[in-house]
CSV table of C-alpha atoms in Angstrom, one decimal:
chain,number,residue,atom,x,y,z
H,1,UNK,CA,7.4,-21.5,-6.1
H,2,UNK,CA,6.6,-19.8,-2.8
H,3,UNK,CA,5.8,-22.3,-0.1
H,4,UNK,CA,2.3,-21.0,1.1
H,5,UNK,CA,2.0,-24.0,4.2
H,6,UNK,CA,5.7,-22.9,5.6
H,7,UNK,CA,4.5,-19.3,5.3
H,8,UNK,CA,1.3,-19.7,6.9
H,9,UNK,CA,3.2,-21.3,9.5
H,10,UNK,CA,5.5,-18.6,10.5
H,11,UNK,CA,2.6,-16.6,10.4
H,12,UNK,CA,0.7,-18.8,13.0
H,13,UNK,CA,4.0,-19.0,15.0
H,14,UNK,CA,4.7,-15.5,15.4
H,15,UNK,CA,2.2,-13.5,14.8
H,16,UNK,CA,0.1,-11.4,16.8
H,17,UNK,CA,-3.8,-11.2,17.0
H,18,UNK,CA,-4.1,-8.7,14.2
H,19,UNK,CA,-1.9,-10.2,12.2
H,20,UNK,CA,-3.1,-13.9,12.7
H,21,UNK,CA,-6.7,-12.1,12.4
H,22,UNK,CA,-5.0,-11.0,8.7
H,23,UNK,CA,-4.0,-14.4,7.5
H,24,UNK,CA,-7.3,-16.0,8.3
H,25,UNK,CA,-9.4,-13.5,6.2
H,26,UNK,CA,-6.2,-13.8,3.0
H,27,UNK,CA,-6.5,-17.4,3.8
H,28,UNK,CA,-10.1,-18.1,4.1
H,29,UNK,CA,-12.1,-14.8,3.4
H,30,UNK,CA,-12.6,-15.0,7.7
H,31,UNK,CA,-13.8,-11.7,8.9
H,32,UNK,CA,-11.7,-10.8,12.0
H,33,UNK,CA,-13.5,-10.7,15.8
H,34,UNK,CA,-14.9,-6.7,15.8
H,35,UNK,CA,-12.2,-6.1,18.2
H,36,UNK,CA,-9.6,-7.1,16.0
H,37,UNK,CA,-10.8,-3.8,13.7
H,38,UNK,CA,-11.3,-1.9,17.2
H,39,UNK,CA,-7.9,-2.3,18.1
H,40,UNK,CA,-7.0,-1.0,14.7
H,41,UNK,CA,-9.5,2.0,15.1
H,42,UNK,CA,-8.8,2.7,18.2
H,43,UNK,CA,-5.9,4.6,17.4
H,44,UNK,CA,-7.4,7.0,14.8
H,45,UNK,CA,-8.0,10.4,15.4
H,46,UNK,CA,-10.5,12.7,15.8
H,47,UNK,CA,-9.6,14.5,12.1
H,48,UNK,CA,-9.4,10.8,10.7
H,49,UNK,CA,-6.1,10.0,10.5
H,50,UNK,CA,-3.7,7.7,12.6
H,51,UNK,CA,-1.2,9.4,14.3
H,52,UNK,CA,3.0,8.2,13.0
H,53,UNK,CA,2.7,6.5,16.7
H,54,UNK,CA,0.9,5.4,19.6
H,55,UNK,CA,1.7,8.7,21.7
H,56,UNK,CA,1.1,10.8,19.0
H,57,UNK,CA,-1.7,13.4,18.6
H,58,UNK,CA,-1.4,15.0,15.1
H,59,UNK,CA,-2.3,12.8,11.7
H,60,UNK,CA,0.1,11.1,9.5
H,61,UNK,CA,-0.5,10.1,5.8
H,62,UNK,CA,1.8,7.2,5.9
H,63,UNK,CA,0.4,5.8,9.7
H,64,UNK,CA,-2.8,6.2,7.8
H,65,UNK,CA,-2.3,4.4,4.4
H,66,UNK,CA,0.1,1.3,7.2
H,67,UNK,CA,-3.5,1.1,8.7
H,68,UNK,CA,-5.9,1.0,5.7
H,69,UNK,CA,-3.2,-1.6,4.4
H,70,UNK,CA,-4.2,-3.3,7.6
H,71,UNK,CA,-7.6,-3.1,7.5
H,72,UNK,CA,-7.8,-4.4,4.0
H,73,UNK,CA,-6.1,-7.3,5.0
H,74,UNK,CA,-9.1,-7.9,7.2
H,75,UNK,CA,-11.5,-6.9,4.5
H,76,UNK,CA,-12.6,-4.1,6.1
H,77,UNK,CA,-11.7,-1.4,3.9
H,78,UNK,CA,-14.8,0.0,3.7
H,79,UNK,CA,-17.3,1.6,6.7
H,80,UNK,CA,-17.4,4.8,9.0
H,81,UNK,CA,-13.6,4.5,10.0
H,82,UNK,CA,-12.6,4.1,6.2
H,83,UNK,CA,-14.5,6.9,5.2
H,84,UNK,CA,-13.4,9.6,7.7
H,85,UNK,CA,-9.6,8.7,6.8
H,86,UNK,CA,-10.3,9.3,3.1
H,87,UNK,CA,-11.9,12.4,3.8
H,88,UNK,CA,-9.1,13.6,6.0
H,89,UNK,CA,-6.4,12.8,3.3
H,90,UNK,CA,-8.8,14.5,0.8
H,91,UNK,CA,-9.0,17.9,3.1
H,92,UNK,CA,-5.0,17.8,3.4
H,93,UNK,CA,-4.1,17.4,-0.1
H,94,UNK,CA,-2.1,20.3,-1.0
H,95,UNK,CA,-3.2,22.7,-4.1
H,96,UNK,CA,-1.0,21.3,-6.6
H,97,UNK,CA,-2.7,17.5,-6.0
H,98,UNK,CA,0.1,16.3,-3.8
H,99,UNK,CA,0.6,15.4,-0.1
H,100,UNK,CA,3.1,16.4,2.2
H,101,UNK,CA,3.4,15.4,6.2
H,102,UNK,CA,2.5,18.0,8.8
H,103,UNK,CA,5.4,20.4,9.5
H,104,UNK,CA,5.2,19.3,13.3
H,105,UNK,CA,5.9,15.4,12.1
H,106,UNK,CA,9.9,16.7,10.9
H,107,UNK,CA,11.5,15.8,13.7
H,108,UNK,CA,10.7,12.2,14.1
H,109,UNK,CA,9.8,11.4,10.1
H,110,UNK,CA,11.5,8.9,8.5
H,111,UNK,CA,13.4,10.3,4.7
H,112,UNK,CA,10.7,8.9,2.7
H,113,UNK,CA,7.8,11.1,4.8
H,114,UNK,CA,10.2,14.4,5.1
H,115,UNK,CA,8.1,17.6,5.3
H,116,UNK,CA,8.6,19.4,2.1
H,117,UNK,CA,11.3,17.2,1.0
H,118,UNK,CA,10.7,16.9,-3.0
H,119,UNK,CA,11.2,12.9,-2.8
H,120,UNK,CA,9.1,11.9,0.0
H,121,UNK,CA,6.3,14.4,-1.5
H,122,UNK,CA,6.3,12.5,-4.4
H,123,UNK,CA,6.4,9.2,-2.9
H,124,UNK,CA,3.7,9.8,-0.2
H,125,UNK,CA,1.4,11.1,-2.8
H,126,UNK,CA,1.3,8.1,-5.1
H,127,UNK,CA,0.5,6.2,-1.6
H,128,UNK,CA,-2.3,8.2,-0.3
H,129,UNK,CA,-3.3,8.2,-4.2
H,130,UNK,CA,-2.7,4.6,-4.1
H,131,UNK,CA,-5.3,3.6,-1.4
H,132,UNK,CA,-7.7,6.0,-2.1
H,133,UNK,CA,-8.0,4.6,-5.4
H,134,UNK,CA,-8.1,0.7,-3.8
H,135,UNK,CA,-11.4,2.1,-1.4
H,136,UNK,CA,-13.1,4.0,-3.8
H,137,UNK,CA,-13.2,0.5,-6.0
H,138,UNK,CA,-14.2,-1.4,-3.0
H,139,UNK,CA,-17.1,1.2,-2.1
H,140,UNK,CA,-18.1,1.0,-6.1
H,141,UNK,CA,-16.6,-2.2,-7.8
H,142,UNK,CA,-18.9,-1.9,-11.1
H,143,UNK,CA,-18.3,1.9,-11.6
H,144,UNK,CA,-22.1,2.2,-11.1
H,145,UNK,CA,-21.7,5.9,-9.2
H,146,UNK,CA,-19.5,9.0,-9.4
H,147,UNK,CA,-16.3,8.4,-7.5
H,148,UNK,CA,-17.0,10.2,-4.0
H,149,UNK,CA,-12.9,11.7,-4.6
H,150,UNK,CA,-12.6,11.4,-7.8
H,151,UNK,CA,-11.1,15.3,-8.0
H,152,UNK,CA,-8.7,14.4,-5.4
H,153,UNK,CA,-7.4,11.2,-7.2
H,154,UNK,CA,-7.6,12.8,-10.5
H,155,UNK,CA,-5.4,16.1,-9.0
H,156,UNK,CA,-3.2,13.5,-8.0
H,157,UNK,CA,-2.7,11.4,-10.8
H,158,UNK,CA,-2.6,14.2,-13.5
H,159,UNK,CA,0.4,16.0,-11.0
H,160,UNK,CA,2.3,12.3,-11.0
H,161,UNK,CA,2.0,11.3,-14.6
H,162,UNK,CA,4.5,14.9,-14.8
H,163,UNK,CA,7.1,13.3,-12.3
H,164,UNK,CA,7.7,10.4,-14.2
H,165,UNK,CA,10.3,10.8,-16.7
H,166,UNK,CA,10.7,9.9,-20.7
H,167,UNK,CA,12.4,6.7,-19.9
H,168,UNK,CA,9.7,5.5,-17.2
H,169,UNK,CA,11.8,6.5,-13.8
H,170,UNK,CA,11.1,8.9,-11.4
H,171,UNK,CA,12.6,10.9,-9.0
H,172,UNK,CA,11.6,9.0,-6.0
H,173,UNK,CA,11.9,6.0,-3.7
H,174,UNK,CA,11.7,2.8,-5.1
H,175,UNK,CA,8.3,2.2,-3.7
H,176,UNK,CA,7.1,5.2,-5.2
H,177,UNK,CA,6.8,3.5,-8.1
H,178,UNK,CA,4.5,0.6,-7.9
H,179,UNK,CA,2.5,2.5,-5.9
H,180,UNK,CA,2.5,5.1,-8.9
H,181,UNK,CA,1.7,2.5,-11.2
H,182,UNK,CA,-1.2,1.8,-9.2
H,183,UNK,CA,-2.6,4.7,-9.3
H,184,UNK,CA,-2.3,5.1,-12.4
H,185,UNK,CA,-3.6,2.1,-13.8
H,186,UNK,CA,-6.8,2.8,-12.0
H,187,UNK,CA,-7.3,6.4,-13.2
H,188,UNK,CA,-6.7,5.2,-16.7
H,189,UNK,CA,-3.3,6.4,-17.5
H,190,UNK,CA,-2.8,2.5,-18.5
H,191,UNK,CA,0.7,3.9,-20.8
H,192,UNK,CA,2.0,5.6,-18.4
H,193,UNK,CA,1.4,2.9,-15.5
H,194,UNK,CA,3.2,0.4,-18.2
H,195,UNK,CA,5.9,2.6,-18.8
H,196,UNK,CA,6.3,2.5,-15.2
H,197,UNK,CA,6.1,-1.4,-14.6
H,198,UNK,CA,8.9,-1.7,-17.2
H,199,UNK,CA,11.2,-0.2,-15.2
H,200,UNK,CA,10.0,-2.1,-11.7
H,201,UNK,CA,10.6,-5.4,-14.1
H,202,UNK,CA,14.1,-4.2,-14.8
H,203,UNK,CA,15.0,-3.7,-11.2
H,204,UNK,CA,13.3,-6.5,-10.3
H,205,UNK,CA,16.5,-8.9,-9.8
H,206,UNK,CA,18.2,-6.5,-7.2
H,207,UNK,CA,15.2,-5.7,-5.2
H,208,UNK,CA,15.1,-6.9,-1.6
H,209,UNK,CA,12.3,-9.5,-1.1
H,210,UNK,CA,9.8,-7.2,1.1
H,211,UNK,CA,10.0,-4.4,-1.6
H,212,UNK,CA,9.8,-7.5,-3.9
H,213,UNK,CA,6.4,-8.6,-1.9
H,214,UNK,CA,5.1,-4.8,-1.6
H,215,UNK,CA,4.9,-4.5,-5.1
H,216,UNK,CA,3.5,-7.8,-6.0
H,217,UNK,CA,0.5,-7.0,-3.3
H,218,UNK,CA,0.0,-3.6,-4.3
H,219,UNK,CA,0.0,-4.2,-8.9
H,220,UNK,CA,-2.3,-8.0,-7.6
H,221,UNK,CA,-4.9,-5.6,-5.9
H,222,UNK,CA,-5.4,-3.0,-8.7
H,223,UNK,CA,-6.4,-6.2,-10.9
H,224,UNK,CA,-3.5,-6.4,-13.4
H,225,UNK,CA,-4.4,-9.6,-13.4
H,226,UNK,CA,-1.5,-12.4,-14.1
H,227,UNK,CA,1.0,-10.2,-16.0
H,228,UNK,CA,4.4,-10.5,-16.7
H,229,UNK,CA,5.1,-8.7,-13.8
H,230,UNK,CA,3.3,-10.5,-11.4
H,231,UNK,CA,4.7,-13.8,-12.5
H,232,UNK,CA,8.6,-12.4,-12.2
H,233,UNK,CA,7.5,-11.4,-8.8
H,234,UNK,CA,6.6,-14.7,-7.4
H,235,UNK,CA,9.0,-16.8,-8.8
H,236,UNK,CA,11.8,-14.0,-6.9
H,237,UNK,CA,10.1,-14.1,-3.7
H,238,UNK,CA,10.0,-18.2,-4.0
H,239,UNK,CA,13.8,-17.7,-4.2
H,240,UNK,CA,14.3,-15.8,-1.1
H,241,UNK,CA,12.0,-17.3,0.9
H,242,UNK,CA,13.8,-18.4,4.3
H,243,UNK,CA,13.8,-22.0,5.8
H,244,UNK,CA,11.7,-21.1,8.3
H,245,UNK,CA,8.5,-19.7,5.7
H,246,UNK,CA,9.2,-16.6,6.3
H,247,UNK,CA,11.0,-13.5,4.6
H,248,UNK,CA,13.3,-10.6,5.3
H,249,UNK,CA,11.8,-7.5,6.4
H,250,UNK,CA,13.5,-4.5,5.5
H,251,UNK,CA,12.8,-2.5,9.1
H,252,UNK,CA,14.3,-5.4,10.8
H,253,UNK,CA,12.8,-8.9,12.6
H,254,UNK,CA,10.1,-7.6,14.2
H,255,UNK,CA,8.6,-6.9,10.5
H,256,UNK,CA,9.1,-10.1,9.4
H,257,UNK,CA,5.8,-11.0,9.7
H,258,UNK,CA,3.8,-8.3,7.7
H,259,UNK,CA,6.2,-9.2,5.1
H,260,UNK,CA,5.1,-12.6,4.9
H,261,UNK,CA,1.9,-11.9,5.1
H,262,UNK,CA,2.4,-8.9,1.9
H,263,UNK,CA,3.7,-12.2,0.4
H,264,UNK,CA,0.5,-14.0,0.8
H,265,UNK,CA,-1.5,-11.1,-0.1
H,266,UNK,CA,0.0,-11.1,-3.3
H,267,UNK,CA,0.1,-15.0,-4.2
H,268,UNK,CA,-3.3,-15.8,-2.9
């Protein structure tokens, strides 16, 4: 079992304001100070997106989903900043329903946000599908109203459920696939998300605990509910969790603490 006190500890311990602002609203539905979401905001851009960093001036897809994962943390994935980022990824989905980084973002992206690299396009439209999905159910959570993107989500979906292969793989990064499942699941392919979630349970065993934790958040906030899946997940990252309440980032130590707090997103 996953030791939530230790883990809330490390949290406390080395975290900084934003992400000690996160655990209080996964621990105690806190909302953050406004200037914990201003510091988040701050960054965006004048199109709607967040820039891949600091210094930069033109929009990334996967700076913006990393922040609308933050702000969702703090509950705040909803309002004017949430709705001009949405709208940008809408205006930049390519024809065919998928999303590729700007051209000018090749020489500094990372191989899973390559321009017009067949991989990365898949993977990085299953995430911007991903969270588009997550704040269109937090802007409607009883259906009650048209989704305001629902042609971009369904473009996206229809274009993924062709990537994915007989057997439930697809030709991607690992983290393609939860986030597939995802969206999936919520624009009612529910076979073809389970095909997919097969697979992620067969891999499950060899995954590294933050990919481990990724997933887990990610399938817990599309409202599988407690699956099979789910389950599996938490008793693996109760394994690997370190002495300290904390877990292994894959980017290195100073990630450690978004992982354990992806951890506590998907156990709380």
């Amino acid at each position: 079992m996953v030791d939530i006190d230790a883990a809330t500890g490390y949290v406390v311990a080395h975290g900084d304001p934003v992400e000690r602002a996160r655990l209080s609203y996964l621990r105690t539905g806190q909302r953050p100070d406004p200037q914990v979401i201003d510091r988040i905001v701050e960054g965006q851009t004048e199109a709607g997106g967040w820039p891949a960093s600091t210094d930069g001036a033109v929009s990334s897809i996967d700076a913006t989903c990393f922040r609308l994962n933050e702000l969702d943390d703090l509950g705040g994935l909803r309002g004017e900043p949430v709705d001009r980022a949405l709208a940008w990824l809408a205006a930049v989905q390519r024809p065919d329903g998928t999303w590729q980084e700007a051209e000018e973002l090749a020489a500094e992206a990372p191989a899973w946000a390559m321009p017009g690299d067949p991989e990365a396009t898949l993977y990085l439209t299953t995430l911007a599908g991903f969270w588009m999905t997550l704040a269109e159910y937090e802007a409607h959570p009883h259906f009650d109203v048209p989704a305001r993107h629902g042609r971009t989500l369904g473009a996206a979906a229809t274009w993924v459920v062709h990537q994915i292969r007989p057997d439930g793989t697809w030709p991607s990064f690992l983290a393609a696939g939860w986030h597939a499942a995802g969206l999936l699941y919520g624009q009612q392919y529910f076979y073809e998300s389970a095909r997919v979630q097969l697979v992620l349970g067969d891999r499950l065993p060899d995954m590294a605990p933050a990919d481990v934790a990724s997933m887990a958040a990610a399938l817990r906030r599309v409202n599988l509910g407690d699956d099979w899946l789910l389950q599996s997940a938490r008793k693996r990252l109760g394994e690997t969790q370190r002495t300290d309440g904390g877990w292994d980032s894959a980017e290195g130590p100073i990630f450690d603490v978004n992982t354990t707090l992806t951890v506590l997103r998907a156990c709380r």
